[in-house]
Amino acid sequence: MQHSETYTGTKRTSNPPHIFAVADIAYQSMVTYSSDQCIVISGESGAGKTEGAHLLVQQLTVLGKANNRTLQEKILQVNNLVEAFGNACTIINENSSRFGKYLEMKFINNGTVVAAQISEYLLEKSRVVHQAIANIFRSALQIIEGTCTDNRHYITEIQFKTDTRRSEGPARKLTDYEEKGRYERGEKNFHIFYYIYAGLSEKKKLVHYKLPENKPPRYLENEHIKMVQDFMNNAFYKTQFDLIEQCFKVIGFTMEAPYLTIHYCI
């Protein structure tokens, strides 16, 4: 809240760069010139696009001063819901958006936010039935290690920039422990499948929705997940399931709707 107020209605040069400043400039330009504004968030995997979008929407909602709290909650919650269905764990990023999204917020002339609409495109639909094997990435590393010195330098330069963590300084090479953790984590399906399994297991409703209780379905099984219990007992997944249920309530779904949606998807 402190940062939100710091970057509201101030000069761009008055404070250090911040994503709230981007939101404020776009909002003030929209109100002052009565013209549409567009903010493009781009970057490599793990750069912070998802979190950046959260903060932008949060700040724009604060600036827009919605007339009722329900509308504010709906706008802020819809991102969480879309991400549950469209984000997944990859070797590089534990919460990677496997789609592009376009969020449109609508304001009236006085700058009050009155609605929001989110669209998805380029969804990685193939992930529903198949996820890449982590060992493919390991094989690429081994190939490079066996390449002659000149070629190795060239390939490493163009290909493994995404295999590092960047700060304000030069790219940092991952430690052996970090690399091992990424390989063991592997590629997974969309978050919602694991949330649903953990949540319905807690409520003892797996049988009701004809979901297996012992061996995971093919679309959830990989080299690191052989038993349903591997994610049924995950406390984080159960917590996220409760949050998704709350999202559905806020947005206006009946509580039976999300379960049926997932059941039909499966």
mmCIF file of C-alpha atoms in Angstrom:
data_model
loop_
_atom_site.group_PDB
_atom_site.id
_atom_site.type_symbol
_atom_site.label_atom_id
_atom_site.label_comp_id
_atom_site.label_asym_id
_atom_site.label_seq_id
_atom_site.Cartn_x
_atom_site.Cartn_y
_atom_site.Cartn_z
ATOM 1 C CA MET A 1 0.000 0.000 0.000
ATOM 2 C CA GLN A 2 2.892 2.349 0.806
ATOM 3 C CA HIS A 3 4.449 1.863 -2.642
ATOM 4 C CA SER A 4 1.026 2.263 -4.260
ATOM 5 C CA GLU A 5 0.587 5.730 -2.744
ATOM 6 C CA THR A 6 4.205 6.712 -3.467
ATOM 7 C CA TYR A 7 3.718 6.244 -7.214
ATOM 8 C CA THR A 8 0.234 7.753 -7.500
ATOM 9 C CA GLY A 9 0.039 11.111 -9.301
ATOM 10 C CA THR A 10 3.753 11.891 -8.971
ATOM 11 C CA LYS A 11 6.365 12.921 -11.502
ATOM 12 C CA ARG A 12 8.175 10.071 -13.184
ATOM 13 C CA THR A 13 11.555 11.364 -11.991
ATOM 14 C CA SER A 14 10.487 11.799 -8.355
ATOM 15 C CA ASN A 15 10.937 8.123 -7.422
ATOM 16 C CA PRO A 16 13.033 5.131 -8.515
ATOM 17 C CA PRO A 17 11.651 3.085 -11.458
ATOM 18 C CA HIS A 18 8.740 0.896 -10.436
ATOM 19 C CA ILE A 19 5.967 -1.021 -12.172
ATOM 20 C CA PHE A 20 3.417 1.070 -10.252
ATOM 21 C CA ALA A 21 4.861 4.119 -12.017
ATOM 22 C CA VAL A 22 4.117 2.476 -15.378
ATOM 23 C CA ALA A 23 0.529 1.898 -14.276
ATOM 24 C CA ASP A 24 0.171 5.494 -13.069
ATOM 25 C CA ILE A 25 1.559 6.978 -16.316
ATOM 26 C CA ALA A 26 -0.843 4.883 -18.383
ATOM 27 C CA TYR A 27 -3.790 5.813 -16.154
ATOM 28 C CA GLN A 28 -3.009 9.535 -16.062
ATOM 29 C CA SER A 29 -2.499 9.613 -19.847
ATOM 30 C CA MET A 30 -5.832 7.872 -20.377
ATOM 31 C CA VAL A 31 -7.702 10.331 -18.146
ATOM 32 C CA THR A 32 -5.869 13.453 -19.378
ATOM 33 C CA TYR A 33 -6.015 12.769 -23.114
ATOM 34 C CA SER A 34 -9.156 10.566 -23.173
ATOM 35 C CA SER A 35 -7.297 7.963 -25.207
ATOM 36 C CA ASP A 36 -6.793 4.225 -24.853
ATOM 37 C CA GLN A 37 -3.497 3.034 -23.387
ATOM 38 C CA CYS A 38 -1.681 -0.265 -23.881
ATOM 39 C CA ILE A 39 1.006 -1.886 -21.722
ATOM 40 C CA VAL A 40 3.003 -4.780 -23.188
ATOM 41 C CA ILE A 41 4.747 -7.135 -20.751
ATOM 42 C CA SER A 42 7.423 -9.284 -22.355
ATOM 43 C CA GLY A 43 10.540 -11.192 -21.337
ATOM 44 C CA GLU A 44 12.092 -14.628 -21.131
ATOM 45 C CA SER A 45 10.731 -17.410 -18.940
ATOM 46 C CA GLY A 46 11.085 -16.552 -15.265
ATOM 47 C CA ALA A 47 11.635 -12.836 -15.904
ATOM 48 C CA GLY A 48 8.570 -11.876 -13.832
ATOM 49 C CA LYS A 49 5.847 -11.295 -16.447
ATOM 50 C CA THR A 50 3.124 -13.018 -14.406
ATOM 51 C CA GLU A 51 3.927 -11.144 -11.197
ATOM 52 C CA GLY A 52 4.273 -7.915 -13.169
ATOM 53 C CA ALA A 53 0.781 -8.350 -14.590
ATOM 54 C CA HIS A 54 -0.577 -8.927 -11.068
ATOM 55 C CA LEU A 55 0.955 -5.694 -9.805
ATOM 56 C CA LEU A 56 -0.217 -3.660 -12.799
ATOM 57 C CA VAL A 57 -3.809 -4.825 -12.410
ATOM 58 C CA GLN A 58 -3.629 -4.219 -8.668
ATOM 59 C CA GLN A 59 -2.412 -0.642 -9.118
ATOM 60 C CA LEU A 60 -4.820 0.177 -11.945
ATOM 61 C CA THR A 61 -7.700 -1.116 -9.824
ATOM 62 C CA VAL A 62 -6.603 1.139 -6.946
ATOM 63 C CA LEU A 63 -6.331 4.125 -9.286
ATOM 64 C CA GLY A 64 -9.689 3.335 -10.886
ATOM 65 C CA LYS A 65 -11.524 3.413 -7.530
ATOM 66 C CA ALA A 66 -14.254 0.914 -8.430
ATOM 67 C CA ASN A 67 -17.670 1.875 -7.087
ATOM 68 C CA ASN A 68 -18.112 -1.412 -5.250
ATOM 69 C CA ARG A 69 -15.788 -3.859 -3.534
ATOM 70 C CA THR A 70 -17.238 -6.854 -5.401
ATOM 71 C CA LEU A 71 -16.035 -5.481 -8.740
ATOM 72 C CA GLN A 72 -12.560 -4.879 -7.288
ATOM 73 C CA GLU A 73 -12.400 -8.452 -6.032
ATOM 74 C CA LYS A 74 -13.550 -9.868 -9.363
ATOM 75 C CA ILE A 75 -10.896 -7.960 -11.304
ATOM 76 C CA LEU A 76 -8.131 -9.000 -8.900
ATOM 77 C CA GLN A 77 -9.239 -12.635 -8.686
ATOM 78 C CA VAL A 78 -9.700 -13.361 -12.384
ATOM 79 C CA ASN A 79 -5.933 -13.473 -12.968
ATOM 80 C CA ASN A 80 -5.523 -16.199 -10.345
ATOM 81 C CA LEU A 81 -8.233 -18.268 -11.987
ATOM 82 C CA VAL A 82 -6.822 -17.946 -15.488
ATOM 83 C CA GLU A 83 -3.343 -18.810 -14.263
ATOM 84 C CA ALA A 84 -4.564 -21.979 -12.556
ATOM 85 C CA PHE A 85 -5.881 -23.192 -15.911
ATOM 86 C CA GLY A 86 -3.062 -21.780 -18.059
ATOM 87 C CA ASN A 87 0.138 -21.893 -15.987
ATOM 88 C CA ALA A 88 2.365 -24.907 -15.406
ATOM 89 C CA CYS A 89 5.656 -25.977 -13.865
ATOM 90 C CA THR A 90 8.540 -26.152 -16.342
ATOM 91 C CA ILE A 91 12.220 -26.940 -15.936
ATOM 92 C CA ILE A 92 13.021 -23.223 -15.847
ATOM 93 C CA ASN A 93 10.001 -21.748 -14.073
ATOM 94 C CA GLU A 94 7.661 -23.208 -11.436
ATOM 95 C CA ASN A 95 4.807 -20.903 -12.463
ATOM 96 C CA SER A 96 5.230 -20.445 -16.199
ATOM 97 C CA SER A 97 2.397 -18.981 -18.273
ATOM 98 C CA ARG A 98 1.818 -21.437 -21.087
ATOM 99 C CA PHE A 99 -0.269 -18.930 -23.036
ATOM 100 C CA GLY A 100 -0.389 -15.272 -23.970
ATOM 101 C CA LYS A 101 -3.130 -13.182 -22.406
ATOM 102 C CA TYR A 102 -4.754 -9.859 -23.144
ATOM 103 C CA LEU A 103 -6.423 -8.085 -20.228
ATOM 104 C CA GLU A 104 -8.674 -5.159 -21.052
ATOM 105 C CA MET A 105 -9.838 -2.860 -18.243
ATOM 106 C CA LYS A 106 -12.689 -0.474 -18.998
ATOM 107 C CA PHE A 107 -12.979 2.982 -17.418
ATOM 108 C CA ILE A 108 -15.584 5.725 -17.714
ATOM 109 C CA ASN A 109 -14.727 9.391 -18.401
ATOM 110 C CA ASN A 110 -13.955 10.282 -14.790
ATOM 111 C CA GLY A 111 -11.405 7.442 -14.562
ATOM 112 C CA THR A 112 -13.509 4.975 -12.587
ATOM 113 C CA VAL A 113 -12.974 1.331 -13.526
ATOM 114 C CA VAL A 114 -16.265 -0.364 -14.400
ATOM 115 C CA ALA A 115 -15.295 -3.692 -15.965
ATOM 116 C CA ALA A 116 -12.456 -5.967 -17.034
ATOM 117 C CA GLN A 117 -12.168 -8.642 -19.679
ATOM 118 C CA ILE A 118 -9.390 -11.171 -20.160
ATOM 119 C CA SER A 119 -8.662 -13.161 -23.305
ATOM 120 C CA GLU A 120 -6.172 -15.966 -23.878
ATOM 121 C CA TYR A 121 -4.425 -16.937 -27.067
ATOM 122 C CA LEU A 122 -1.667 -19.338 -28.117
ATOM 123 C CA LEU A 123 -2.550 -21.691 -25.250
ATOM 124 C CA GLU A 124 -0.165 -24.659 -25.145
ATOM 125 C CA LYS A 125 -2.998 -27.187 -25.462
ATOM 126 C CA SER A 126 -0.634 -30.105 -26.084
ATOM 127 C CA ARG A 127 0.490 -29.880 -22.437
ATOM 128 C CA VAL A 128 -2.881 -31.304 -21.367
ATOM 129 C CA VAL A 129 -1.988 -34.725 -22.782
ATOM 130 C CA HIS A 130 1.821 -34.651 -22.888
ATOM 131 C CA GLN A 131 4.674 -32.856 -21.147
ATOM 132 C CA ALA A 132 8.285 -32.734 -22.295
ATOM 133 C CA ILE A 133 10.746 -35.011 -20.537
ATOM 134 C CA ALA A 134 13.358 -33.223 -18.450
ATOM 135 C CA ASN A 135 16.096 -35.506 -19.735
ATOM 136 C CA ILE A 136 15.824 -33.876 -23.170
ATOM 137 C CA PHE A 137 17.239 -30.717 -21.647
ATOM 138 C CA ARG A 138 19.972 -32.682 -19.874
ATOM 139 C CA SER A 139 20.894 -34.326 -23.198
ATOM 140 C CA ALA A 140 21.349 -30.899 -24.785
ATOM 141 C CA LEU A 141 23.824 -30.016 -22.043
ATOM 142 C CA GLN A 142 25.735 -33.235 -22.628
ATOM 143 C CA ILE A 143 25.911 -32.586 -26.374
ATOM 144 C CA ILE A 144 27.392 -29.164 -25.749
ATOM 145 C CA GLU A 145 29.932 -30.592 -23.303
ATOM 146 C CA GLY A 146 31.107 -32.940 -26.062
ATOM 147 C CA THR A 147 31.357 -30.216 -28.693
ATOM 148 C CA CYS A 148 34.688 -28.703 -29.727
ATOM 149 C CA THR A 149 35.704 -25.562 -27.833
ATOM 150 C CA ASP A 150 34.880 -23.029 -30.593
ATOM 151 C CA ASN A 151 31.402 -24.394 -31.256
ATOM 152 C CA ARG A 152 30.714 -24.896 -27.565
ATOM 153 C CA HIS A 153 31.270 -21.210 -26.865
ATOM 154 C CA TYR A 154 28.959 -20.223 -29.724
ATOM 155 C CA ILE A 155 26.156 -22.607 -28.760
ATOM 156 C CA THR A 156 26.355 -21.720 -25.074
ATOM 157 C CA GLU A 157 26.167 -18.021 -25.923
ATOM 158 C CA ILE A 158 22.959 -18.277 -27.951
ATOM 159 C CA GLN A 159 21.171 -21.121 -26.200
ATOM 160 C CA PHE A 160 21.829 -21.088 -22.489
ATOM 161 C CA LYS A 161 21.022 -17.507 -21.693
ATOM 162 C CA THR A 162 17.680 -18.872 -20.496
ATOM 163 C CA ASP A 163 19.553 -21.324 -18.267
ATOM 164 C CA THR A 164 20.729 -18.553 -15.959
ATOM 165 C CA ARG A 165 19.284 -16.178 -13.412
ATOM 166 C CA ARG A 166 19.764 -12.503 -14.184
ATOM 167 C CA SER A 167 19.978 -9.615 -11.748
ATOM 168 C CA GLU A 168 21.394 -6.176 -12.419
ATOM 169 C CA GLY A 169 24.796 -7.725 -13.140
ATOM 170 C CA PRO A 170 25.919 -10.337 -15.675
ATOM 171 C CA ALA A 171 24.147 -13.677 -16.061
ATOM 172 C CA ARG A 172 24.802 -16.116 -13.198
ATOM 173 C CA LYS A 173 25.406 -19.783 -13.867
ATOM 174 C CA LEU A 174 23.148 -22.127 -11.902
ATOM 175 C CA THR A 175 24.748 -24.217 -9.173
ATOM 176 C CA ASP A 176 24.740 -28.012 -9.465
ATOM 177 C CA TYR A 177 22.117 -28.122 -6.703
ATOM 178 C CA GLU A 178 19.817 -25.721 -8.565
ATOM 179 C CA GLU A 179 20.196 -27.643 -11.813
ATOM 180 C CA LYS A 180 19.480 -30.938 -10.047
ATOM 181 C CA GLY A 181 16.349 -29.452 -8.491
ATOM 182 C CA ARG A 182 15.091 -28.323 -11.881
ATOM 183 C CA TYR A 183 15.623 -31.736 -13.468
ATOM 184 C CA GLU A 184 13.887 -33.486 -10.590
ATOM 185 C CA ARG A 185 10.981 -31.064 -10.763
ATOM 186 C CA GLY A 186 10.459 -31.802 -14.443
ATOM 187 C CA GLU A 187 7.664 -30.602 -16.694
ATOM 188 C CA LYS A 188 4.111 -30.803 -15.365
ATOM 189 C CA ASN A 189 0.568 -30.356 -16.570
ATOM 190 C CA PHE A 190 -1.474 -27.229 -15.861
ATOM 191 C CA HIS A 191 -1.731 -26.351 -12.165
ATOM 192 C CA ILE A 192 -5.481 -26.851 -11.966
ATOM 193 C CA PHE A 193 -5.289 -30.629 -12.403
ATOM 194 C CA TYR A 194 -3.109 -31.015 -9.297
ATOM 195 C CA TYR A 195 -5.171 -28.521 -7.306
ATOM 196 C CA ILE A 196 -8.370 -30.361 -8.138
ATOM 197 C CA TYR A 197 -6.924 -33.749 -7.232
ATOM 198 C CA ALA A 198 -5.582 -32.546 -3.870
ATOM 199 C CA GLY A 199 -8.755 -30.622 -3.052
ATOM 200 C CA LEU A 200 -11.224 -33.330 -4.022
ATOM 201 C CA SER A 201 -9.118 -35.910 -2.190
ATOM 202 C CA GLU A 202 -9.354 -33.798 0.967
ATOM 203 C CA LYS A 203 -13.134 -33.646 0.522
ATOM 204 C CA LYS A 204 -13.245 -37.391 -0.362
ATOM 205 C CA LYS A 205 -14.938 -36.689 -3.696
ATOM 206 C CA LEU A 206 -12.531 -38.365 -6.127
ATOM 207 C CA VAL A 207 -14.786 -41.401 -6.587
ATOM 208 C CA HIS A 208 -17.800 -39.168 -7.136
ATOM 209 C CA TYR A 209 -16.070 -37.583 -10.127
ATOM 210 C CA LYS A 210 -14.671 -40.928 -11.334
ATOM 211 C CA LEU A 211 -11.048 -39.979 -10.705
ATOM 212 C CA PRO A 212 -8.594 -42.794 -9.834
ATOM 213 C CA GLU A 213 -7.344 -42.871 -6.247
ATOM 214 C CA ASN A 214 -4.172 -44.930 -6.708
ATOM 215 C CA LYS A 215 -2.460 -44.584 -10.082
ATOM 216 C CA PRO A 216 -2.481 -41.061 -11.600
ATOM 217 C CA PRO A 217 -4.061 -40.585 -15.036
ATOM 218 C CA ARG A 218 -1.633 -40.657 -17.964
ATOM 219 C CA TYR A 219 -1.801 -36.893 -18.417
ATOM 220 C CA LEU A 220 -0.500 -36.352 -14.863
ATOM 221 C CA GLU A 221 2.038 -39.166 -14.670
ATOM 222 C CA ASN A 222 5.702 -38.502 -15.425
ATOM 223 C CA GLU A 223 9.075 -39.860 -14.359
ATOM 224 C CA HIS A 224 8.788 -38.114 -10.983
ATOM 225 C CA ILE A 225 5.102 -38.786 -10.257
ATOM 226 C CA LYS A 226 4.098 -42.436 -10.124
ATOM 227 C CA MET A 227 1.500 -42.369 -7.344
ATOM 228 C CA VAL A 228 -1.555 -40.160 -6.896
ATOM 229 C CA GLN A 229 -0.430 -39.612 -3.307
ATOM 230 C CA ASP A 230 2.546 -37.648 -4.654
ATOM 231 C CA PHE A 231 0.280 -34.677 -5.239
ATOM 232 C CA MET A 232 -2.883 -35.636 -3.294
ATOM 233 C CA ASN A 233 -1.099 -34.978 0.000
ATOM 234 C CA ASN A 234 0.521 -31.746 -1.149
ATOM 235 C CA ALA A 235 -0.465 -29.014 1.326
ATOM 236 C CA PHE A 236 0.239 -26.226 -1.178
ATOM 237 C CA TYR A 237 -2.076 -27.774 -3.784
ATOM 238 C CA LYS A 238 -4.839 -28.072 -1.188
ATOM 239 C CA THR A 239 -4.425 -24.419 -0.237
ATOM 240 C CA GLN A 240 -4.561 -23.371 -3.885
ATOM 241 C CA PHE A 241 -7.698 -25.446 -4.393
ATOM 242 C CA ASP A 242 -9.413 -23.490 -1.606
ATOM 243 C CA LEU A 243 -8.281 -20.213 -3.203
ATOM 244 C CA ILE A 244 -9.636 -21.291 -6.591
ATOM 245 C CA GLU A 245 -12.947 -22.187 -4.976
ATOM 246 C CA GLN A 246 -13.051 -18.690 -3.512
ATOM 247 C CA CYS A 247 -12.275 -17.219 -6.954
ATOM 248 C CA PHE A 248 -15.220 -19.081 -8.455
ATOM 249 C CA LYS A 249 -17.509 -17.761 -5.721
ATOM 250 C CA VAL A 250 -16.382 -14.160 -6.195
ATOM 251 C CA ILE A 251 -16.706 -14.282 -9.974
ATOM 252 C CA GLY A 252 -20.157 -15.864 -9.782
ATOM 253 C CA PHE A 253 -19.844 -19.590 -10.541
ATOM 254 C CA THR A 254 -21.821 -22.154 -8.584
ATOM 255 C CA MET A 255 -19.561 -24.482 -6.631
ATOM 256 C CA GLU A 256 -20.571 -27.506 -8.726
ATOM 257 C CA ALA A 257 -19.511 -25.823 -11.968
ATOM 258 C CA PRO A 258 -15.723 -25.968 -11.526
ATOM 259 C CA TYR A 259 -15.768 -29.665 -10.646
ATOM 260 C CA LEU A 260 -17.901 -30.519 -13.663
ATOM 261 C CA THR A 261 -15.657 -28.402 -15.904
ATOM 262 C CA ILE A 262 -12.572 -30.298 -14.804
ATOM 263 C CA HIS A 263 -14.360 -33.633 -15.039
ATOM 264 C CA TYR A 264 -15.356 -32.933 -18.650
ATOM 265 C CA CYS A 265 -11.802 -31.793 -19.448
ATOM 266 C CA ILE A 266 -10.403 -35.017 -18.063
#
